[in-house]
Coordinates of C-alpha atoms and ligand atoms in Angstrom, one line a residue:
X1 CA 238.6 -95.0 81.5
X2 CA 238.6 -97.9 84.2
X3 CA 235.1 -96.1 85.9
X4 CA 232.9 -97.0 82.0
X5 CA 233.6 -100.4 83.8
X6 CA 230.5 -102.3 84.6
X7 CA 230.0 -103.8 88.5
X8 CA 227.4 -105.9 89.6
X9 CA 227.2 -106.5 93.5
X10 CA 226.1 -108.8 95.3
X11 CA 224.5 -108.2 98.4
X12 CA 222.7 -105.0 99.0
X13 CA 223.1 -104.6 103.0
X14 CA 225.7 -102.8 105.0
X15 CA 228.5 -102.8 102.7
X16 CA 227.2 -104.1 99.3
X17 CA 224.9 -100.9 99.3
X18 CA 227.0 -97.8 100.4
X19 CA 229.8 -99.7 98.0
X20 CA 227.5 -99.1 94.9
X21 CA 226.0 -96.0 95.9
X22 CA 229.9 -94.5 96.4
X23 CA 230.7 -96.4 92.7
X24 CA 227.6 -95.1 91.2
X25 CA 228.8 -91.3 92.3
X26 CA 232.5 -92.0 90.5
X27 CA 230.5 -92.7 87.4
X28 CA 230.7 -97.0 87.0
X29 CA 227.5 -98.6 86.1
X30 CA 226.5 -100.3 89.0
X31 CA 223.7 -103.3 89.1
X32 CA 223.1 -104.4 92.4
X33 CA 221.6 -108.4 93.3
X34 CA 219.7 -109.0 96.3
X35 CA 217.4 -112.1 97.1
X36 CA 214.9 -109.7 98.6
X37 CA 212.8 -108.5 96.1
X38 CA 211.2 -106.1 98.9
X39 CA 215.1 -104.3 99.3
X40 CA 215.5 -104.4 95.5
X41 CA 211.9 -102.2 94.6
X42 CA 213.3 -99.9 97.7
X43 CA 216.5 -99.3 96.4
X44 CA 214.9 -98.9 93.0
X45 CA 212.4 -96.4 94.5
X46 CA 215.2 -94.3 95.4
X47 CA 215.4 -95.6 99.2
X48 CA 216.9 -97.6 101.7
X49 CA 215.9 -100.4 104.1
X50 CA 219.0 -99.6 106.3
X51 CA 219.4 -97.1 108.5
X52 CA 223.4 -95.3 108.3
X53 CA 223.9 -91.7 108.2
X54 CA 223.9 -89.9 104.7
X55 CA 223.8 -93.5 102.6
X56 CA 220.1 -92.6 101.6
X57 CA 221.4 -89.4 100.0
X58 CA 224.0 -91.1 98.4
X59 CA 221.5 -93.8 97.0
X60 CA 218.7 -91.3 96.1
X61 CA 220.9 -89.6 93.6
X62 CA 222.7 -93.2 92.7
X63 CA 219.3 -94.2 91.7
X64 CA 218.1 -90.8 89.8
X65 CA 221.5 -90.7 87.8
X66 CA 220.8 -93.8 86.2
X67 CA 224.1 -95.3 87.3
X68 CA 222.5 -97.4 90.0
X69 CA 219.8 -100.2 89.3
X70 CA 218.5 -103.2 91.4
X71 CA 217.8 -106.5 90.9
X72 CA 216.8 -110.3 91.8
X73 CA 219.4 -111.8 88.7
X74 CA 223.0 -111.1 87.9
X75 CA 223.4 -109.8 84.6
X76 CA 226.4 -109.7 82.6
X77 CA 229.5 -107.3 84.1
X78 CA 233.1 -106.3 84.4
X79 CA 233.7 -106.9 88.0
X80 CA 231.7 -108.8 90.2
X81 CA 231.7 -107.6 93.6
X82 CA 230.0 -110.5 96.9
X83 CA 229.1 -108.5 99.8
X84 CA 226.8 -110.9 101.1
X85 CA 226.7 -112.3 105.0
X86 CA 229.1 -114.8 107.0
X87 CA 227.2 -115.1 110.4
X88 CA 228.1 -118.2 112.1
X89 CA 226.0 -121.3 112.5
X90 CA 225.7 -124.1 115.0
X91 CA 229.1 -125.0 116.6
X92 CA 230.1 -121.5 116.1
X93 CA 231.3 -122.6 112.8
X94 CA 231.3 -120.1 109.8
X95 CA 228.1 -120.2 107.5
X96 CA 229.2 -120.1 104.0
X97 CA 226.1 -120.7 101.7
X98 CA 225.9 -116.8 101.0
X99 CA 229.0 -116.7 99.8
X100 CA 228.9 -120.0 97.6
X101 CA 225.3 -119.0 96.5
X102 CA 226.5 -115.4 95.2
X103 CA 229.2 -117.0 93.3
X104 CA 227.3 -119.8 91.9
X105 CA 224.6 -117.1 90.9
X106 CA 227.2 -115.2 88.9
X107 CA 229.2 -118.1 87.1
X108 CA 226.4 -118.2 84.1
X109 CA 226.9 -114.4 83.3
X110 CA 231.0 -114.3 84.0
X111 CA 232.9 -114.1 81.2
X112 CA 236.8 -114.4 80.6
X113 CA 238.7 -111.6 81.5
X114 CA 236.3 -110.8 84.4
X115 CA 237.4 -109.8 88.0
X116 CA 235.7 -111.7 90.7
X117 CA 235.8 -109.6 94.5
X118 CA 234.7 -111.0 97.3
X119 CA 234.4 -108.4 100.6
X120 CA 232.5 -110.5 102.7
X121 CA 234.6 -110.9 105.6
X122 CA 235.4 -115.1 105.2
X123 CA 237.4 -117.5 106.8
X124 CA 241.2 -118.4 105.3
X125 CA 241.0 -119.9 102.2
X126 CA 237.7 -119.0 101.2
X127 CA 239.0 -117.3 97.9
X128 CA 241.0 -120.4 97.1
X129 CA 238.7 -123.3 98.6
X130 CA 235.3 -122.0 98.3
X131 CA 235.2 -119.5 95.1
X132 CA 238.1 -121.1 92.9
X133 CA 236.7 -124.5 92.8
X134 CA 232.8 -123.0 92.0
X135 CA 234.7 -121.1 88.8
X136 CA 236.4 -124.0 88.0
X137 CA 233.5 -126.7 88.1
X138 CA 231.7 -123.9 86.2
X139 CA 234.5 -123.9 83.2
X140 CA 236.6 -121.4 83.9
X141 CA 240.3 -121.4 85.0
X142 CA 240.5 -118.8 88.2
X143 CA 243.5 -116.4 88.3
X144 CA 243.8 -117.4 84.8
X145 CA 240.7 -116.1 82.6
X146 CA 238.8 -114.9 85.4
X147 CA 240.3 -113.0 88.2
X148 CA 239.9 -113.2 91.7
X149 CA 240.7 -110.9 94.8
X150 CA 239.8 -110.4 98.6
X151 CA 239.4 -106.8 99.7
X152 CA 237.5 -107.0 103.1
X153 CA 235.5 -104.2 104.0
X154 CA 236.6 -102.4 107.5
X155 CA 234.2 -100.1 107.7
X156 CA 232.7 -99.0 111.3
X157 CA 228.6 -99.0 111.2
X158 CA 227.8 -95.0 111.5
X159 CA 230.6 -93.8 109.9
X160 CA 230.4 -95.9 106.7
X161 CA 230.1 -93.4 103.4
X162 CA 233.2 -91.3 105.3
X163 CA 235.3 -94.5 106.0
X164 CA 234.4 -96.8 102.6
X165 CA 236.2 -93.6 100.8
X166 CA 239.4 -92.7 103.6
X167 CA 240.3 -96.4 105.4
X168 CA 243.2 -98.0 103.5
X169 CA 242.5 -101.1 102.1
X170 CA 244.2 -104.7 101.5
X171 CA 243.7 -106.4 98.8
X172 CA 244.4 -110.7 98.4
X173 CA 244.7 -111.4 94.8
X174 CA 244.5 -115.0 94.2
X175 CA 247.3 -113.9 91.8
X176 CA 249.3 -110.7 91.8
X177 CA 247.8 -110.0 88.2
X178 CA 243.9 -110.3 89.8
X179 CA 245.4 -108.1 92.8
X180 CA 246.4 -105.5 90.7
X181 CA 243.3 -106.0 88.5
X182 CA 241.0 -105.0 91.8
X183 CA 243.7 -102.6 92.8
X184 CA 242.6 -100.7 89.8
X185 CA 238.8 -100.7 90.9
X186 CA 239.3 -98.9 94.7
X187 CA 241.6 -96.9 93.4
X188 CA 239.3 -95.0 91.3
X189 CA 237.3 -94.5 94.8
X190 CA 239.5 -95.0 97.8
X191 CA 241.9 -92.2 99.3
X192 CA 243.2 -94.2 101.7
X193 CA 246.3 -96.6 101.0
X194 CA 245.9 -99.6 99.0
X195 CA 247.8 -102.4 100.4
X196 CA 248.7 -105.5 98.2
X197 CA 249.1 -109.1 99.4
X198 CA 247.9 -112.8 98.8
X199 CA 243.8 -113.9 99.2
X200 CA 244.5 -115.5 102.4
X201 CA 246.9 -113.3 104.2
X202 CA 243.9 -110.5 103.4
X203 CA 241.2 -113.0 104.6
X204 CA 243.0 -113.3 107.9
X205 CA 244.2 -109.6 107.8
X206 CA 240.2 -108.6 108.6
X207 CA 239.7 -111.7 111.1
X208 CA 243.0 -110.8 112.9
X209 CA 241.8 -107.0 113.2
X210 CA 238.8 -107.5 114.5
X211 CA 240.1 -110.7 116.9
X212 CA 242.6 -108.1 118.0
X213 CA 239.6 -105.8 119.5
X214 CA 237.8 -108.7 120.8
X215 CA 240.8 -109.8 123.0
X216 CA 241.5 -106.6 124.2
X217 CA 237.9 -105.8 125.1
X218 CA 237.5 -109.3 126.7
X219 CA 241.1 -108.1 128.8
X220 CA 239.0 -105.1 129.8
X221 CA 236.0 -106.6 130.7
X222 CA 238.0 -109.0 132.8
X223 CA 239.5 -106.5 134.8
X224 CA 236.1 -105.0 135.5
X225 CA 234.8 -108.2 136.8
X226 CA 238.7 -108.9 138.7
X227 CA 237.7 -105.0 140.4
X228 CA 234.5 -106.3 141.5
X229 CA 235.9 -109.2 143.7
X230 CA 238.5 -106.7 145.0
X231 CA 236.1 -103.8 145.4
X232 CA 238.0 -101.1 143.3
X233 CA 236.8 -98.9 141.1
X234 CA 237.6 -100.2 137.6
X235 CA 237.4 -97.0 136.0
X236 CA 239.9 -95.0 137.8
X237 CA 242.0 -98.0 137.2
X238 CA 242.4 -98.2 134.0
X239 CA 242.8 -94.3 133.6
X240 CA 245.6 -94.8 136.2
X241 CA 247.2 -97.5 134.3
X242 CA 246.9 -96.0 131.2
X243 CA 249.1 -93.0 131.7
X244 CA 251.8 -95.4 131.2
X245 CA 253.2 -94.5 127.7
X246 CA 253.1 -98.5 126.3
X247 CA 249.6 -99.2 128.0
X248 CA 246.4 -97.8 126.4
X249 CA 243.1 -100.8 128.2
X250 CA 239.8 -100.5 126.3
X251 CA 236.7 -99.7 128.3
X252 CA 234.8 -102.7 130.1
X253 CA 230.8 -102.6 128.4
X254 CA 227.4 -105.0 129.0
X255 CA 229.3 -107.2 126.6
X256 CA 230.4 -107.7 122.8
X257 CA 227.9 -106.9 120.1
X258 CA 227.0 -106.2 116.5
X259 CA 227.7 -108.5 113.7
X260 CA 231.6 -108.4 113.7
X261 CA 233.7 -108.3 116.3
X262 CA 231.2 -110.9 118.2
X263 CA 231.3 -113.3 115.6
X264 CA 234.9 -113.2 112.9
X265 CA 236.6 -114.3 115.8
X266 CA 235.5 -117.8 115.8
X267 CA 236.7 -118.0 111.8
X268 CA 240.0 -118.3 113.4
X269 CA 239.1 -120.8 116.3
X270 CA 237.3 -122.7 113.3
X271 CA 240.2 -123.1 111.5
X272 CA 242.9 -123.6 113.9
X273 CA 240.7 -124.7 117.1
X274 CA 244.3 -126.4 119.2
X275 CA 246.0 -123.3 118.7
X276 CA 243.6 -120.5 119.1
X277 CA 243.2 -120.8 122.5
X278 CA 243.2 -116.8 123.6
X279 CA 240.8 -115.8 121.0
X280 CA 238.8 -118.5 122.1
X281 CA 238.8 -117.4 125.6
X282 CA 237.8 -113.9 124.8
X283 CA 234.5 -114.9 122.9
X284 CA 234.3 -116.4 126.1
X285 CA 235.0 -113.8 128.5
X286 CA 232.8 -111.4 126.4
X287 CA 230.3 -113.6 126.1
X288 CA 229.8 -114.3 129.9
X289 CA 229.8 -110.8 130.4
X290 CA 225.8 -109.5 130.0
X291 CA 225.3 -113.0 132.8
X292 CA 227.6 -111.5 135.2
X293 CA 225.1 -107.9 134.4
X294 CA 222.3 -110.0 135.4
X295 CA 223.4 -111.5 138.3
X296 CA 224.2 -107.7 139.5
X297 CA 220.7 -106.2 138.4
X298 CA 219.1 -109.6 140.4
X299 CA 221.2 -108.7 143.5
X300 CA 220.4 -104.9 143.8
X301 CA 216.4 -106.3 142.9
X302 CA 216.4 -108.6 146.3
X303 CA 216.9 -105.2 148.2
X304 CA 213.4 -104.1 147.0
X305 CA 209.7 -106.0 147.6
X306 CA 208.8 -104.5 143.9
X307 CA 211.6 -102.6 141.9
X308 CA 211.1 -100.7 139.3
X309 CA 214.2 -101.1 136.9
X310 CA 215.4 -98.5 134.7
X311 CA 217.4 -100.0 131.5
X312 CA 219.3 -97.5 129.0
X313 CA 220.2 -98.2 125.9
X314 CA 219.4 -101.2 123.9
X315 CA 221.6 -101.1 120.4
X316 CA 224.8 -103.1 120.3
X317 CA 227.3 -99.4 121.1
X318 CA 226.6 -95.7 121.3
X319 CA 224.9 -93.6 119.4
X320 CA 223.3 -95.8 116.7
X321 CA 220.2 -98.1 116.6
X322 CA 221.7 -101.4 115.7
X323 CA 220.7 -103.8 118.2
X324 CA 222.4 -106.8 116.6
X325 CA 224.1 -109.3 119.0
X326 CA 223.6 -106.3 121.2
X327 CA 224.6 -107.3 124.7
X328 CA 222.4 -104.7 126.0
X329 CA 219.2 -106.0 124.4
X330 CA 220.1 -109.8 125.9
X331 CA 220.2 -108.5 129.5
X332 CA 217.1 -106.5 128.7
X333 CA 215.7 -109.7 128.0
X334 CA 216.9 -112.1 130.6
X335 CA 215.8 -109.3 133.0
X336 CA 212.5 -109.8 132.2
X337 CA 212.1 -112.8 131.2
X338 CA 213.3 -113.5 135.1
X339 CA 210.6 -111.2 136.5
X340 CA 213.3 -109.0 138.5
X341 CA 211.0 -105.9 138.6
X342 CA 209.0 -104.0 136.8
X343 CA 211.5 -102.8 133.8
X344 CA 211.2 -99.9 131.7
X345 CA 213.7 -99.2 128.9
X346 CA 214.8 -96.2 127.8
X347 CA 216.3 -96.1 123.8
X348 CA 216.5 -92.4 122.4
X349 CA 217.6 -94.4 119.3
X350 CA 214.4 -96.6 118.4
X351 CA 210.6 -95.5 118.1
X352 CA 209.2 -98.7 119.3
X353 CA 210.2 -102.4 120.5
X354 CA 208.0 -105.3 120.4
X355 CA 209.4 -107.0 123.2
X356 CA 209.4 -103.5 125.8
X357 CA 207.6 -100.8 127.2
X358 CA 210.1 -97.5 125.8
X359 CA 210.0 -94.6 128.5
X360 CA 211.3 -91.1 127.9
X361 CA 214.9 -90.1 130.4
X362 CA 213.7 -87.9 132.4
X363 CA 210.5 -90.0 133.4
X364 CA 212.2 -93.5 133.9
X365 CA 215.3 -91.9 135.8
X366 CA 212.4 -90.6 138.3
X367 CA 210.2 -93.4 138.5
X368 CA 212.9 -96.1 138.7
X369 CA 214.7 -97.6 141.5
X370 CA 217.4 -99.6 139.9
X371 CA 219.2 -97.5 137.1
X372 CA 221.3 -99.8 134.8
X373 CA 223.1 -98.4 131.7
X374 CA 223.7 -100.9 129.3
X375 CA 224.9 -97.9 126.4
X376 CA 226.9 -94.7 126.8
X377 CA 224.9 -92.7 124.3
X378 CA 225.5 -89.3 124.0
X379 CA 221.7 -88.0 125.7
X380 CA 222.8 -90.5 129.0
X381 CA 226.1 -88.7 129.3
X382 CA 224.8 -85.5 131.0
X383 CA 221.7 -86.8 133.4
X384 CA 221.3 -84.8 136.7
X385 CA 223.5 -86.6 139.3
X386 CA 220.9 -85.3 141.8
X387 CA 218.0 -87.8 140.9
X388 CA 220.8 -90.7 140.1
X389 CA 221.8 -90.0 143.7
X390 CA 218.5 -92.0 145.6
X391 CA 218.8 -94.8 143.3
X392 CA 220.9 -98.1 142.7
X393 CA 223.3 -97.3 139.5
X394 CA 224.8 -100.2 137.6
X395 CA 226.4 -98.2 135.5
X396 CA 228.1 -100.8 133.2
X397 CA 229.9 -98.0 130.8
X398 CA 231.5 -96.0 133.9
X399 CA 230.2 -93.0 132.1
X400 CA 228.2 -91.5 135.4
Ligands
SAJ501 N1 233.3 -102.2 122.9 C1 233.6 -102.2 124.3 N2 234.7 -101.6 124.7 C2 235.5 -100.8 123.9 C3 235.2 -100.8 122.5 C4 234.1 -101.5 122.0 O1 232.9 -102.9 125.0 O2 236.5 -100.3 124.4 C5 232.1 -102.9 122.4 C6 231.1 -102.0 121.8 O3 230.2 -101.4 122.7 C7 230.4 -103.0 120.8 C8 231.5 -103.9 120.4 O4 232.5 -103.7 121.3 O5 229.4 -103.7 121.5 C9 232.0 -103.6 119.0 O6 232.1 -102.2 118.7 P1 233.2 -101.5 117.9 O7 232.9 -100.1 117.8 O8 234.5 -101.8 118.5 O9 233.2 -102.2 116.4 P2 232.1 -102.6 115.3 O10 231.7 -104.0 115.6 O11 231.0 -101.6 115.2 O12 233.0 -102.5 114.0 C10 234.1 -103.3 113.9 C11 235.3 -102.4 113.4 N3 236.5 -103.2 113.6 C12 237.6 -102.7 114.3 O13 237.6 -101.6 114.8 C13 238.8 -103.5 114.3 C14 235.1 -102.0 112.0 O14 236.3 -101.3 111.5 C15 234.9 -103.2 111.1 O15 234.7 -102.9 109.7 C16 233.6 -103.9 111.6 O16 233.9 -104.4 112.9 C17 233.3 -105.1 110.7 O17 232.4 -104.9 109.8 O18 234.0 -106.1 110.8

């Protein structure tokens, strides 16, 4: 049976953790590595140090079988799996010490025969530039006696245990025989399709995916800042323009966040910067777009001697409490930082921030004069027109 199989991960954070909890509740044996020795006595407590619906169910009972352990060292398995970070560093270029790290850390435990995964989502090549040449200078002959695939995860944050087990995945062997070999692995977890192909075609299958949203989001947010000049109403716009059979526009936001879509795209620009010119230009666009917020919010404030500004929602998109590269939570801070008004935020998602003073709704929506929604969450959707009706709404989401 492929599940007696024995995984170590690498990587205990968004996706190296519901990974091993979901392989712990087929039955593998799963170790999971972490340079943290806080997140590795949590896990091993029986908790987590993330916050995603149902994964501390999933890693309570991981844990209590006896299928899931963590620690600081990499000890000897079947299938190594690297879930560990790609952020970018200076120059927007794509920081890969996590990556060579997590594979330098496993070569003294890998033995031949092994199957090397790397889900990190990487620039092209990274399976055969980075990773072969650490097994290699480490004695081994990658593709050969140890295996070596790329299955990106492609998992949205807040829906991750459903999607880890349903999205269809595609999987880069850096031969068809270690494609087949990782093949093998998912398929003892994932209902979705498994989708075969080459290491870099997959590398540049997640990078394209998520470029793809970027570009279209920047074409929306664009148009929202195309309707201001002409004063039309970008909402009805779009819904207008979208009746057309071939044209379905994302919605214009604050801004790009989280730790994906805002940052694989400039993998590609990294690697091909001469002919990446529109992906490039819709990091851009994005980017620009919590500025063009700010300059709104500063031009309703010179109305007032003292405003009192209203923000709602600080997380990077709806419903969650992830305020990485959150849009929202930058205009929250140029806002103040620029002494616009007296600003409250309201986030029904977070207990406490250092930086702000949290207000309930209700409360803010009365005292404030300026009401700016930076996040569409569900409790903004159905506020009482009647007190929005006084006040200056920048209403970024065109919820309201
Ligand atoms: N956004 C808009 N307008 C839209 C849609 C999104 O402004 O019409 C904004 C959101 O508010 C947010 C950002 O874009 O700030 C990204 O949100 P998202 O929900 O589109 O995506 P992520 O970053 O949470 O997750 C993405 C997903 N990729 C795709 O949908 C192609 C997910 O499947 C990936 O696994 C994930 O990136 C990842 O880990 O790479």
């Amino acid at each position: 049976m492929i599940t007696s199989a024995k995984i170590c991960v690498l990587g205990l954070g968004y996706i190296g953790l519901p990974t091993s909890a979901i392989m712990a509740a087929k039955g593998f044996q799963v170790l999971g590595i972490d340079v943290n020795p806080k997140v590795v006595e949590t896990i091993n407590n029986g908790r987590i140090h993330i916050t995603e619906p149902d994964l501390d169910l999933f890693v309570r009972a991981a844990v209590q079988s006896g299928r899931l352990r963590a620690s600081l060292t990499p000890e000897a398995a079947d299938v190594f799996i690297i879930a560990v970070p790609t952020p970018f560093k200076e120059g927007k270029k794509p920081e890969m010490s996590f990556v060579e790290q997590a594979t330098q850390a496993i070569c003294p435990v890998l033995q031949p025969g092994n199957l090397v995964i790397l889900e990190s989502t990487s620039p092209p090549q990274t399976c055969k530039k980075i990773i072969g040449p650490i097994l290699e200078k480490a004695g081994f002959r990658p593709g050969k006696d140890i295996f070596v695939a790329h299955c990106p995860e492609r998992v949205l944050p807040g829906q991750i245990m459903r999607e880890v087990v349903e999205n269809d995945r595609v999987i880069g062997g850096l031969t068809p025989e270690s494609a087949e070999k990782a093949r093998e692995i998912y398929g003892t977890f994932v209902t979705g399709q498994i989708h075969i192909t080459d290491s870099t075609t997959a590398e540049m299958v997640k990078l394209v995916e998520n470029s793809f949203r970027d570009v279209n989001i920047a074409f929306a947010n664009e148009l929202s800042i195309i309707c201001e000049t002409l004063n039309l109403n970008v909402w009805e716009l779009i819904k207008l323009a979208n009746l057309h059979p071939r044209v379905s526009i994302l919605r214009p936001g604050p801004g790009v966040g989280g730790h994906c879509i805002a940052v694989d795209p400039w993998f590609i620009v990294d690697a091909c910067p001469q002919e990446a010119r529109l992906i490039k230009t819709a990091r851009i666009v994005n980017d620009s777009k919590p500025d063009f917020v700010v300059t709104r919010i500063k031009q309703a404030a010179e109305r007032f001697k003292k405003p009192v500004i209203g923000i709602f929602g600080l997380s990077y998109k709806q419903d969650i409490d992830d305020l990485r590269e959150s849009p929202a939570l930058k205009i929250a801070h140029r806002v103040s930082e620029e002494k616009l008004g007296q600003m409250y935020v309201c986030e029904p998602f977070i207990k406490s921030h250092a930086d702000f003073e949290l207000m309930e709704a209700e409360k803010l929506l009365r005292l404030a004069d300026i009401i700016v929604l930076l996040v569409p969450h569900r409790q903004f959707k159905n506020f009482d027109r009647e007190l929005l009706k006084p006040k200056i709404v920048i209403d970024t989401c065109g919820i309201w």
